PDB file of C-alpha atoms in Angstrom:
ATOM      1  CA  MET E  87      37.393 146.084 183.186  1.00 95.00           C
ATOM      2  CA  ASN E  88      37.889 148.724 180.532  1.00 97.00           C
ATOM      3  CA  ILE E  89      41.610 148.633 179.728  1.00 97.00           C
ATOM      4  CA  VAL E  90      43.262 151.092 177.348  1.00 98.00           C
ATOM      5  CA  ILE E  91      46.566 150.401 175.620  1.00 98.00           C
ATOM      6  CA  LEU E  92      48.320 153.654 174.787  1.00 97.00           C
ATOM      7  CA  SER E  93      49.990 152.705 171.518  1.00 96.00           C
ATOM      8  CA  ARG E  94      50.501 154.478 168.213  1.00 94.00           C
ATOM      9  CA  ASN E  95      50.402 151.217 166.246  1.00 94.00           C
ATOM     10  CA  PRO E  96      47.731 148.579 166.942  1.00 95.00           C
ATOM     11  CA  GLN E  97      49.590 146.119 164.673  1.00 95.00           C
ATOM     12  CA  LEU E  98      52.675 145.926 166.881  1.00 95.00           C
ATOM     13  CA  TYR E  99      53.265 142.467 168.363  1.00 95.00           C
ATOM     14  CA  SER E 100      53.136 143.658 171.984  1.00 96.00           C
ATOM     15  CA  THR E 101      49.943 145.672 171.444  1.00 97.00           C
ATOM     16  CA  GLU E 102      48.213 142.750 169.713  1.00 97.00           C
ATOM     17  CA  ARG E 103      49.224 140.389 172.532  1.00 97.00           C
ATOM     18  CA  PHE E 104      47.757 142.675 175.207  1.00 98.00           C
ATOM     19  CA  VAL E 105      44.490 142.853 173.254  1.00 97.00           C
ATOM     20  CA  GLU E 106      44.429 139.065 172.832  1.00 97.00           C
ATOM     21  CA  GLU E 107      45.145 138.209 176.471  1.00 97.00           C
ATOM     22  CA  GLY E 108      42.906 140.940 177.880  1.00 97.00           C
ATOM     23  CA  GLU E 109      39.923 139.836 175.811  1.00 97.00           C
ATOM     24  CA  LYS E 110      40.556 136.192 176.755  1.00 97.00           C
ATOM     25  CA  ARG E 111      40.151 137.218 180.391  1.00 96.00           C
ATOM     26  CA  GLY E 112      36.869 139.008 179.716  1.00 96.00           C
ATOM     27  CA  HIS E 113      38.075 142.614 179.640  1.00 97.00           C
ATOM     28  CA  LYS E 114      37.152 145.285 177.115  1.00 97.00           C
ATOM     29  CA  ILE E 115      40.402 146.336 175.467  1.00 98.00           C
ATOM     30  CA  GLU E 116      40.843 149.510 173.448  1.00 97.00           C
ATOM     31  CA  VAL E 117      43.980 150.734 171.629  1.00 97.00           C
ATOM     32  CA  ILE E 118      44.341 154.521 171.692  1.00 97.00           C
ATOM     33  CA  ASP E 119      46.970 156.691 170.029  1.00 96.00           C
ATOM     34  CA  PRO E 120      48.209 158.973 172.838  1.00 96.00           C
ATOM     35  CA  LEU E 121      49.168 161.697 170.354  1.00 96.00           C
ATOM     36  CA  LYS E 122      45.516 162.046 169.308  1.00 96.00           C
ATOM     37  CA  CYS E 123      44.308 162.670 172.855  1.00 97.00           C
ATOM     38  CA  ASP E 124      43.250 166.116 174.062  1.00 97.00           C
ATOM     39  CA  ILE E 125      44.185 166.797 177.675  1.00 96.00           C
ATOM     40  CA  ILE E 126      41.540 168.922 179.372  1.00 95.00           C
ATOM     41  CA  ILE E 127      42.675 170.587 182.579  1.00 92.00           C
ATOM     42  CA  GLU E 128      39.904 171.929 184.732  1.00 87.00           C
ATOM     43  CA  LYS E 129      39.399 172.467 188.456  1.00 84.00           C
ATOM     44  CA  GLN E 130      38.766 169.093 190.141  1.00 82.00           C
ATOM     45  CA  LYS E 131      37.799 167.514 186.813  1.00 88.00           C
ATOM     46  CA  PRO E 132      40.796 166.370 184.767  1.00 92.00           C
ATOM     47  CA  THR E 133      39.609 164.633 181.584  1.00 95.00           C
ATOM     48  CA  ILE E 134      40.857 163.265 178.269  1.00 97.00           C
ATOM     49  CA  TYR E 135      38.999 163.701 174.993  1.00 97.00           C
ATOM     50  CA  TYR E 136      39.607 161.253 172.139  1.00 96.00           C
ATOM     51  CA  ASN E 137      37.706 160.609 168.902  1.00 93.00           C
ATOM     52  CA  ASP E 138      34.592 162.601 169.871  1.00 92.00           C
ATOM     53  CA  ARG E 139      34.274 161.144 173.371  1.00 95.00           C
ATOM     54  CA  TYR E 140      35.537 161.590 176.911  1.00 96.00           C
ATOM     55  CA  LEU E 141      37.644 158.738 178.307  1.00 97.00           C
ATOM     56  CA  ASP E 142      35.926 158.803 181.697  1.00 94.00           C
ATOM     57  CA  TYR E 143      35.129 155.080 181.727  1.00 95.00           C
ATOM     58  CA  VAL E 144      38.690 153.696 181.759  1.00 97.00           C
ATOM     59  CA  ASP E 145      39.759 151.435 184.634  1.00 97.00           C
ATOM     60  CA  ALA E 146      43.410 150.838 183.725  1.00 97.00           C
ATOM     61  CA  ILE E 147      46.003 151.724 181.098  1.00 98.00           C
ATOM     62  CA  ILE E 148      49.063 150.001 179.654  1.00 98.00           C
ATOM     63  CA  PRO E 149      51.401 152.734 178.374  1.00 97.00           C
ATOM     64  CA  ARG E 150      53.424 151.827 175.271  1.00 96.00           C
ATOM     65  CA  ILE E 151      55.035 155.239 174.903  1.00 92.00           C
ATOM     66  CA  GLY E 152      57.831 155.445 172.328  1.00 87.00           C
ATOM     67  CA  ALA E 153      60.960 157.423 173.181  1.00 84.00           C
ATOM     68  CA  SER E 154      60.274 159.989 170.453  1.00 84.00           C
ATOM     69  CA  VAL E 155      56.919 160.938 172.018  1.00 90.00           C
ATOM     70  CA  THR E 156      57.944 160.804 175.685  1.00 89.00           C
ATOM     71  CA  PHE E 157      56.895 164.365 176.543  1.00 92.00           C
ATOM     72  CA  PHE E 158      53.302 164.280 175.301  1.00 95.00           C
ATOM     73  CA  GLY E 159      52.860 160.547 175.886  1.00 95.00           C
ATOM     74  CA  CYS E 160      53.785 160.954 179.548  1.00 96.00           C
ATOM     75  CA  ALA E 161      51.475 163.965 179.823  1.00 96.00           C
ATOM     76  CA  VAL E 162      48.605 161.688 178.730  1.00 97.00           C
ATOM     77  CA  VAL E 163      49.637 158.993 181.242  1.00 97.00           C
ATOM     78  CA  ARG E 164      49.832 161.668 183.951  1.00 97.00           C
ATOM     79  CA  GLN E 165      46.336 162.880 183.077  1.00 97.00           C
ATOM     80  CA  PHE E 166      44.969 159.351 183.492  1.00 97.00           C
ATOM     81  CA  GLU E 167      46.720 159.248 186.871  1.00 97.00           C
ATOM     82  CA  MET E 168      44.951 162.505 187.813  1.00 95.00           C
ATOM     83  CA  MET E 169      41.699 160.713 186.891  1.00 95.00           C
ATOM     84  CA  ASN E 170      42.599 157.884 189.358  1.00 95.00           C
ATOM     85  CA  VAL E 171      43.087 155.356 186.551  1.00 97.00           C
ATOM     86  CA  PHE E 172      45.505 152.511 187.337  1.00 97.00           C
ATOM     87  CA  THR E 173      48.614 152.372 185.143  1.00 97.00           C
ATOM     88  CA  THR E 174      51.146 149.552 184.811  1.00 97.00           C
ATOM     89  CA  VAL E 175      53.907 152.169 184.836  1.00 96.00           C
ATOM     90  CA  THR E 176      53.634 155.759 186.031  1.00 96.00           C
ATOM     91  CA  SER E 177      54.510 158.834 184.011  1.00 96.00           C
ATOM     92  CA  ASP E 178      57.286 159.756 186.466  1.00 95.00           C
ATOM     93  CA  ALA E 179      58.828 156.280 186.208  1.00 95.00           C
ATOM     94  CA  ILE E 180      58.838 156.427 182.396  1.00 94.00           C
ATOM     95  CA  ILE E 181      60.549 159.824 182.452  1.00 92.00           C
ATOM     96  CA  ARG E 182      63.094 158.601 185.034  1.00 89.00           C
ATOM     97  CA  SER E 183      63.966 155.523 182.985  1.00 89.00           C
ATOM     98  CA  ARG E 184      64.313 157.483 179.719  1.00 87.00           C
ATOM     99  CA  ASP E 185      67.014 159.688 181.233  1.00 86.00           C
ATOM    100  CA  LYS E 186      70.031 157.354 181.187  1.00 84.00           C
ATOM    101  CA  LEU E 187      72.172 159.685 183.271  1.00 87.00           C
ATOM    102  CA  ARG E 188      69.529 160.122 185.967  1.00 89.00           C
ATOM    103  CA  SER E 189      68.898 156.361 186.009  1.00 90.00           C
ATOM    104  CA  PHE E 190      72.597 155.509 186.377  1.00 91.00           C
ATOM    105  CA  GLN E 191      72.990 158.038 189.193  1.00 92.00           C
ATOM    106  CA  ARG E 192      70.028 156.598 191.056  1.00 92.00           C
ATOM    107  CA  LEU E 193      71.034 152.953 190.470  1.00 94.00           C
ATOM    108  CA  SER E 194      74.670 153.462 191.475  1.00 92.00           C
ATOM    109  CA  LYS E 195      73.497 155.059 194.726  1.00 92.00           C
ATOM    110  CA  VAL E 196      71.630 151.864 195.711  1.00 92.00           C
ATOM    111  CA  GLY E 197      74.680 149.699 194.972  1.00 92.00           C
ATOM    112  CA  ILE E 198      73.828 148.177 191.583  1.00 95.00           C
ATOM    113  CA  GLY E 199      76.883 147.243 189.529  1.00 93.00           C
ATOM    114  CA  MET E 200      77.270 148.803 186.072  1.00 93.00           C
ATOM    115  CA  PRO E 201      80.042 149.515 183.578  1.00 93.00           C
ATOM    116  CA  LYS E 202      82.102 152.504 184.711  1.00 93.00           C
ATOM    117  CA  THR E 203      80.475 155.564 183.149  1.00 91.00           C
ATOM    118  CA  VAL E 204      81.563 159.185 182.657  1.00 91.00           C
ATOM    119  CA  PHE E 205      79.444 162.181 181.749  1.00 87.00           C
ATOM    120  CA  THR E 206      80.943 165.593 181.086  1.00 77.00           C
ATOM    121  CA  ASN E 207      79.690 168.947 179.896  1.00 74.00           C
ATOM    122  CA  TYR E 208      80.950 168.684 176.290  1.00 68.00           C
ATOM    123  CA  SER E 209      84.540 168.178 177.498  1.00 68.00           C
ATOM    124  CA  ARG E 210      87.241 168.520 174.841  1.00 70.00           C
ATOM    125  CA  ASP E 211      89.765 166.652 177.001  1.00 76.00           C
ATOM    126  CA  VAL E 212      88.930 163.256 175.500  1.00 78.00           C
ATOM    127  CA  GLU E 213      92.093 161.666 176.886  1.00 82.00           C
ATOM    128  CA  LYS E 214      91.027 162.449 180.453  1.00 85.00           C
ATOM    129  CA  VAL E 215      87.487 161.152 179.851  1.00 85.00           C
ATOM    130  CA  ILE E 216      88.807 157.889 178.400  1.00 86.00           C
ATOM    131  CA  SER E 217      91.234 157.421 181.291  1.00 88.00           C
ATOM    132  CA  HIS E 218      88.327 157.668 183.765  1.00 90.00           C
ATOM    133  CA  VAL E 219      86.817 154.461 182.299  1.00 89.00           C
ATOM    134  CA  GLY E 220      90.103 152.557 181.982  1.00 88.00           C
ATOM    135  CA  GLY E 221      91.158 153.420 178.429  1.00 87.00           C
ATOM    136  CA  THR E 222      89.984 152.359 174.986  1.00 88.00           C
ATOM    137  CA  PRO E 223      88.000 150.673 173.621  1.00 91.00           C
ATOM    138  CA  VAL E 224      85.031 152.604 175.008  1.00 92.00           C
ATOM    139  CA  ILE E 225      81.300 152.712 174.371  1.00 91.00           C
ATOM    140  CA  ILE E 226      79.796 156.123 173.624  1.00 90.00           C
ATOM    141  CA  LYS E 227      76.022 156.407 174.089  1.00 85.00           C
ATOM    142  CA  LEU E 228      73.621 159.211 173.352  1.00 82.00           C
ATOM    143  CA  LEU E 229      71.488 159.951 176.417  1.00 76.00           C
ATOM    144  CA  GLU E 230      68.313 159.655 174.314  1.00 68.00           C
ATOM    145  CA  GLY E 231      69.254 156.614 172.185  1.00 55.00           C
ATOM    146  CA  THR E 232      67.025 153.511 171.936  1.00 56.00           C
ATOM    147  CA  GLN E 233      67.191 150.059 170.311  1.00 53.00           C
ATOM    148  CA  GLY E 234      70.949 150.378 169.804  1.00 54.00           C
ATOM    149  CA  LEU E 235      70.712 153.683 167.939  1.00 66.00           C
ATOM    150  CA  GLY E 236      73.194 156.319 169.098  1.00 77.00           C
ATOM    151  CA  VAL E 237      75.569 153.697 170.538  1.00 85.00           C
ATOM    152  CA  VAL E 238      79.123 153.623 169.160  1.00 87.00           C
ATOM    153  CA  LEU E 239      82.136 151.425 169.913  1.00 89.00           C
ATOM    154  CA  ALA E 240      85.297 153.561 169.717  1.00 90.00           C
ATOM    155  CA  GLU E 241      88.314 151.258 169.639  1.00 89.00           C
ATOM    156  CA  THR E 242      91.010 153.938 169.681  1.00 89.00           C
ATOM    157  CA  LYS E 243      91.568 157.355 171.240  1.00 87.00           C
ATOM    158  CA  ASN E 244      91.327 158.973 167.795  1.00 88.00           C
ATOM    159  CA  ALA E 245      88.003 157.243 167.089  1.00 90.00           C
ATOM    160  CA  ALA E 246      86.609 158.266 170.492  1.00 87.00           C
ATOM    161  CA  GLU E 247      87.736 161.845 169.918  1.00 84.00           C
ATOM    162  CA  SER E 248      86.059 161.948 166.482  1.00 87.00           C
ATOM    163  CA  VAL E 249      82.755 160.570 167.809  1.00 87.00           C
ATOM    164  CA  LEU E 250      82.664 162.886 170.822  1.00 84.00           C
ATOM    165  CA  GLU E 251      83.504 165.885 168.653  1.00 82.00           C
ATOM    166  CA  ALA E 252      80.673 164.953 166.276  1.00 84.00           C
ATOM    167  CA  PHE E 253      78.177 164.562 169.140  1.00 83.00           C
ATOM    168  CA  ASN E 254      79.398 167.787 170.766  1.00 80.00           C
ATOM    169  CA  GLY E 255      79.011 169.623 167.446  1.00 80.00           C
ATOM    170  CA  LEU E 256      75.400 168.470 167.274  1.00 81.00           C
ATOM    171  CA  GLN E 257      74.925 169.437 170.942  1.00 79.00           C
ATOM    172  CA  ALA E 258      73.928 165.823 171.599  1.00 79.00           C
ATOM    173  CA  ARG E 259      74.793 164.787 175.135  1.00 81.00           C
ATOM    174  CA  ALA E 260      76.549 161.451 175.484  1.00 83.00           C
ATOM    175  CA  LEU E 261      77.878 159.064 178.113  1.00 87.00           C
ATOM    176  CA  VAL E 262      81.280 157.379 177.840  1.00 90.00           C
ATOM    177  CA  GLN E 263      81.283 153.847 179.220  1.00 91.00           C
ATOM    178  CA  GLU E 264      83.889 151.148 179.686  1.00 91.00           C
ATOM    179  CA  TYR E 265      83.800 148.298 177.175  1.00 91.00           C
ATOM    180  CA  ILE E 266      83.189 144.874 178.722  1.00 91.00           C
ATOM    181  CA  ALA E 267      85.119 142.607 176.359  1.00 88.00           C
ATOM    182  CA  GLU E 268      84.200 139.340 178.084  1.00 88.00           C
ATOM    183  CA  ALA E 269      80.498 139.905 177.301  1.00 87.00           C
ATOM    184  CA  LYS E 270      81.386 139.109 173.650  1.00 84.00           C
ATOM    185  CA  GLY E 271      78.536 141.088 172.131  1.00 82.00           C
ATOM    186  CA  ALA E 272      75.847 139.426 174.290  1.00 89.00           C
ATOM    187  CA  ASP E 273      73.596 140.689 177.053  1.00 92.00           C
ATOM    188  CA  LEU E 274      70.763 139.479 179.269  1.00 95.00           C
ATOM    189  CA  ARG E 275      67.216 140.852 179.197  1.00 95.00           C
ATOM    190  CA  ALA E 276      65.097 140.128 182.266  1.00 97.00           C
ATOM    191  CA  LEU E 277      61.373 140.931 182.150  1.00 97.00           C
ATOM    192  CA  VAL E 278      60.070 142.081 185.530  1.00 97.00           C
ATOM    193  CA  VAL E 279      56.345 142.068 186.373  1.00 97.00           C
ATOM    194  CA  ASP E 280      55.123 143.051 189.840  1.00 95.00           C
ATOM    195  CA  GLY E 281      58.671 143.001 191.181  1.00 90.00           C
ATOM    196  CA  GLN E 282      59.430 139.447 190.016  1.00 94.00           C
ATOM    197  CA  VAL E 283      61.392 138.189 186.990  1.00 96.00           C
ATOM    198  CA  VAL E 284      58.881 136.341 184.787  1.00 96.00           C
ATOM    199  CA  GLY E 285      61.211 135.542 181.890  1.00 96.00           C
ATOM    200  CA  ALA E 286      64.796 136.044 180.751  1.00 96.00           C
ATOM    201  CA  ILE E 287      66.732 135.741 177.517  1.00 95.00           C
ATOM    202  CA  LYS E 288      70.330 136.001 176.387  1.00 93.00           C
ATOM    203  CA  ARG E 289      70.645 138.217 173.314  1.00 89.00           C
ATOM    204  CA  GLN E 290      73.637 137.751 171.034  1.00 85.00           C
ATOM    205  CA  GLY E 291      74.669 140.342 168.486  1.00 70.00           C
ATOM    206  CA  LYS E 292      75.185 139.171 164.914  1.00 68.00           C
ATOM    207  CA  GLU E 293      78.767 138.510 163.847  1.00 64.00           C
ATOM    208  CA  GLY E 294      80.864 141.656 163.896  1.00 55.00           C
ATOM    209  CA  GLU E 295      78.213 143.588 165.862  1.00 55.00           C
ATOM    210  CA  PHE E 296      78.828 144.605 169.492  1.00 55.00           C
ATOM    211  CA  ARG E 297      75.151 145.569 170.015  1.00 56.00           C
ATOM    212  CA  SER E 298      72.857 142.669 170.859  1.00 51.00           C
ATOM    213  CA  ASN E 299      69.526 144.393 170.079  1.00 56.00           C
ATOM    214  CA  LEU E 300      67.076 142.139 168.225  1.00 54.00           C
ATOM    215  CA  HIS E 301      66.119 145.152 166.072  1.00 53.00           C
ATOM    216  CA  ARG E 302      69.699 145.085 164.767  1.00 52.00           C
ATOM    217  CA  GLY E 303      69.700 141.427 163.747  1.00 54.00           C
ATOM    218  CA  GLY E 304      70.634 139.859 167.076  1.00 69.00           C
ATOM    219  CA  SER E 305      69.339 136.469 168.235  1.00 77.00           C
ATOM    220  CA  ALA E 306      67.728 135.446 171.519  1.00 84.00           C
ATOM    221  CA  ASN E 307      67.641 132.261 173.583  1.00 91.00           C
ATOM    222  CA  ILE E 308      66.026 131.410 176.895  1.00 93.00           C
ATOM    223  CA  VAL E 309      68.372 131.614 179.870  1.00 94.00           C
ATOM    224  CA  LYS E 310      68.150 130.885 183.583  1.00 94.00           C
ATOM    225  CA  LEU E 311      69.457 133.797 185.640  1.00 96.00           C
ATOM    226  CA  ASN E 312      71.689 133.154 188.620  1.00 96.00           C
ATOM    227  CA  HIS E 313      71.047 134.637 192.055  1.00 96.00           C
ATOM    228  CA  ASP E 314      73.101 137.797 191.455  1.00 96.00           C
ATOM    229  CA  GLU E 315      71.451 138.471 188.085  1.00 96.00           C
ATOM    230  CA  LEU E 316      67.963 138.057 189.552  1.00 97.00           C
ATOM    231  CA  LYS E 317      68.900 140.411 192.385  1.00 96.00           C
ATOM    232  CA  VAL E 318      70.165 143.114 189.985  1.00 96.00           C
ATOM    233  CA  ALA E 319      66.993 142.898 187.858  1.00 97.00           C
ATOM    234  CA  MET E 320      64.598 143.132 190.800  1.00 96.00           C
ATOM    235  CA  ASN E 321      66.604 145.805 192.648  1.00 96.00           C
ATOM    236  CA  ALA E 322      66.844 147.967 189.514  1.00 96.00           C
ATOM    237  CA  ALA E 323      63.087 147.738 188.918  1.00 96.00           C
ATOM    238  CA  ARG E 324      62.445 148.652 192.551  1.00 96.00           C
ATOM    239  CA  ALA E 325      64.921 151.555 192.547  1.00 95.00           C
ATOM    240  CA  LEU E 326      63.277 153.144 189.490  1.00 95.00           C
ATOM    241  CA  LYS E 327      59.767 152.295 190.763  1.00 95.00           C
ATOM    242  CA  LEU E 328      58.944 150.253 187.658  1.00 96.00           C
ATOM    243  CA  PRO E 329      56.692 147.275 188.488  1.00 96.00           C
ATOM    244  CA  VAL E 330      56.785 146.299 184.800  1.00 97.00           C
ATOM    245  CA  CYS E 331      60.065 146.716 182.902  1.00 96.00           C
ATOM    246  CA  GLY E 332      62.869 145.105 180.969  1.00 96.00           C
ATOM    247  CA  VAL E 333      66.297 145.082 182.636  1.00 96.00           C
ATOM    248  CA  ASP E 334      69.371 144.675 180.432  1.00 95.00           C
ATOM    249  CA  MET E 335      72.615 143.361 181.920  1.00 95.00           C
ATOM    250  CA  LEU E 336      76.078 142.275 180.823  1.00 94.00           C
ATOM    251  CA  GLN E 337      77.818 139.199 182.189  1.00 93.00           C
ATOM    252  CA  SER E 338      81.282 140.283 183.320  1.00 93.00           C
ATOM    253  CA  ALA E 339      84.213 138.938 185.299  1.00 93.00           C
ATOM    254  CA  ARG E 340      83.027 140.993 188.284  1.00 93.00           C
ATOM    255  CA  GLY E 341      79.389 139.861 188.092  1.00 94.00           C
ATOM    256  CA  PRO E 342      76.286 141.205 186.336  1.00 96.00           C
ATOM    257  CA  LEU E 343      76.537 144.833 185.209  1.00 96.00           C
ATOM    258  CA  LEU E 344      73.385 146.793 184.490  1.00 96.00           C
ATOM    259  CA  LEU E 345      73.112 148.399 181.043  1.00 92.00           C
ATOM    260  CA  GLU E 346      69.627 149.864 180.923  1.00 91.00           C
ATOM    261  CA  VAL E 347      66.112 149.646 182.317  1.00 94.00           C
ATOM    262  CA  ASN E 348      63.337 149.830 179.719  1.00 93.00           C
ATOM    263  CA  SER E 349      59.945 151.055 180.953  1.00 93.00           C
ATOM    264  CA  THR E 350      58.060 149.796 177.868  1.00 92.00           C
ATOM    265  CA  PRO E 351      59.852 146.591 176.852  1.00 93.00           C
ATOM    266  CA  GLY E 352      58.771 144.717 173.733  1.00 92.00           C
ATOM    267  CA  LEU E 353      57.292 141.250 174.263  1.00 95.00           C
ATOM    268  CA  GLU E 354      58.016 139.539 170.948  1.00 92.00           C
ATOM    269  CA  GLY E 355      61.625 138.518 171.542  1.00 90.00           C
ATOM    270  CA  ILE E 356      61.139 137.279 175.084  1.00 93.00           C
ATOM    271  CA  GLU E 357      57.795 135.510 174.519  1.00 95.00           C
ATOM    272  CA  THR E 358      59.128 133.800 171.377  1.00 93.00           C
ATOM    273  CA  ALA E 359      62.382 132.654 172.993  1.00 93.00           C
ATOM    274  CA  THR E 360      60.969 131.580 176.361  1.00 94.00           C
ATOM    275  CA  GLY E 361      57.455 130.411 175.472  1.00 94.00           C
ATOM    276  CA  ARG E 362      56.250 132.376 178.519  1.00 95.00           C
ATOM    277  CA  ASN E 363      52.965 134.280 178.425  1.00 97.00           C
ATOM    278  CA  ILE E 364      54.271 137.680 179.514  1.00 97.00           C
ATOM    279  CA  ALA E 365      51.199 139.566 178.253  1.00 97.00           C
ATOM    280  CA  LYS E 366      48.967 137.436 180.509  1.00 97.00           C
ATOM    281  CA  ALA E 367      51.238 138.140 183.500  1.00 97.00           C
ATOM    282  CA  ILE E 368      50.867 141.902 182.932  1.00 97.00           C
ATOM    283  CA  ILE E 369      47.062 141.670 182.569  1.00 97.00           C
ATOM    284  CA  SER E 370      47.012 139.618 185.807  1.00 97.00           C
ATOM    285  CA  PHE E 371      49.070 142.347 187.496  1.00 97.00           C
ATOM    286  CA  ILE E 372      46.360 144.873 186.547  1.00 97.00           C
ATOM    287  CA  GLU E 373      43.617 142.570 187.882  1.00 96.00           C
ATOM    288  CA  LYS E 374      45.458 142.141 191.186  1.00 94.00           C
ATOM    289  CA  ASN E 375      45.659 145.916 191.643  1.00 91.00           C
ATOM    290  CA  LYS E 376      42.056 146.622 190.615  1.00 77.00           C
ATOM    291  CA  GLN E 377      40.360 144.071 192.893  1.00 66.00           C
TER     292      GLN E 377
END
């Protein structure tokens, strides 16, 4: 097959692993920067033009669309969909997952546990907002934040008020979420492929850091998920229609609580910690759907 990886950086670990595993299995793999694609919209003939050629020979794509280029990146994915090219994750699913508020609304409706969360229209009544989630400390998250950026732990009412005022002043929309103290700065990342968990790690934030993201100096170790954790991961992926995704959860006294669903999860941390060949599993998922 001709498989295209939509990635702005061919040197990224995940991109390199897809190229390696795809070529091992006899496929022709090409890395294409989605921002350099021209989308050509024409009656009954949607096409994409890239580097002096039309991409009319592509069988499948693996989108690796960064949050900062969601709009145009998803437009490129959507154009491939219009060309009947198989994609490991659809444009609509990426957009759904990037909107934290929309995701939480959808996931809560299907009964998935999560930290209590409040969203208001730039409310100045911080005391009321904090009371909705059980008091301080609270987590304040920008709707568009990734990799731990735009996530703040406010330990007091005054701190929460200052952060919310700053975000409101920048017209940056934010969620206020209860702080799960018993998680102790750790979370679980489950990697879902074709509706099944193919690997899981426990990520621990560095000392003094409540965020467990590996990009922020956290560590990762292989972990075996219990029944409830597996159920949350698979149900979340199904609810957001993401056959390939990373599901982040906290371990709490009331069971696993969903933090986020990532439509383009990185492979380095989970492959390194678990020894599992996640890239191969995703290439196999493409093969299964293109038979």
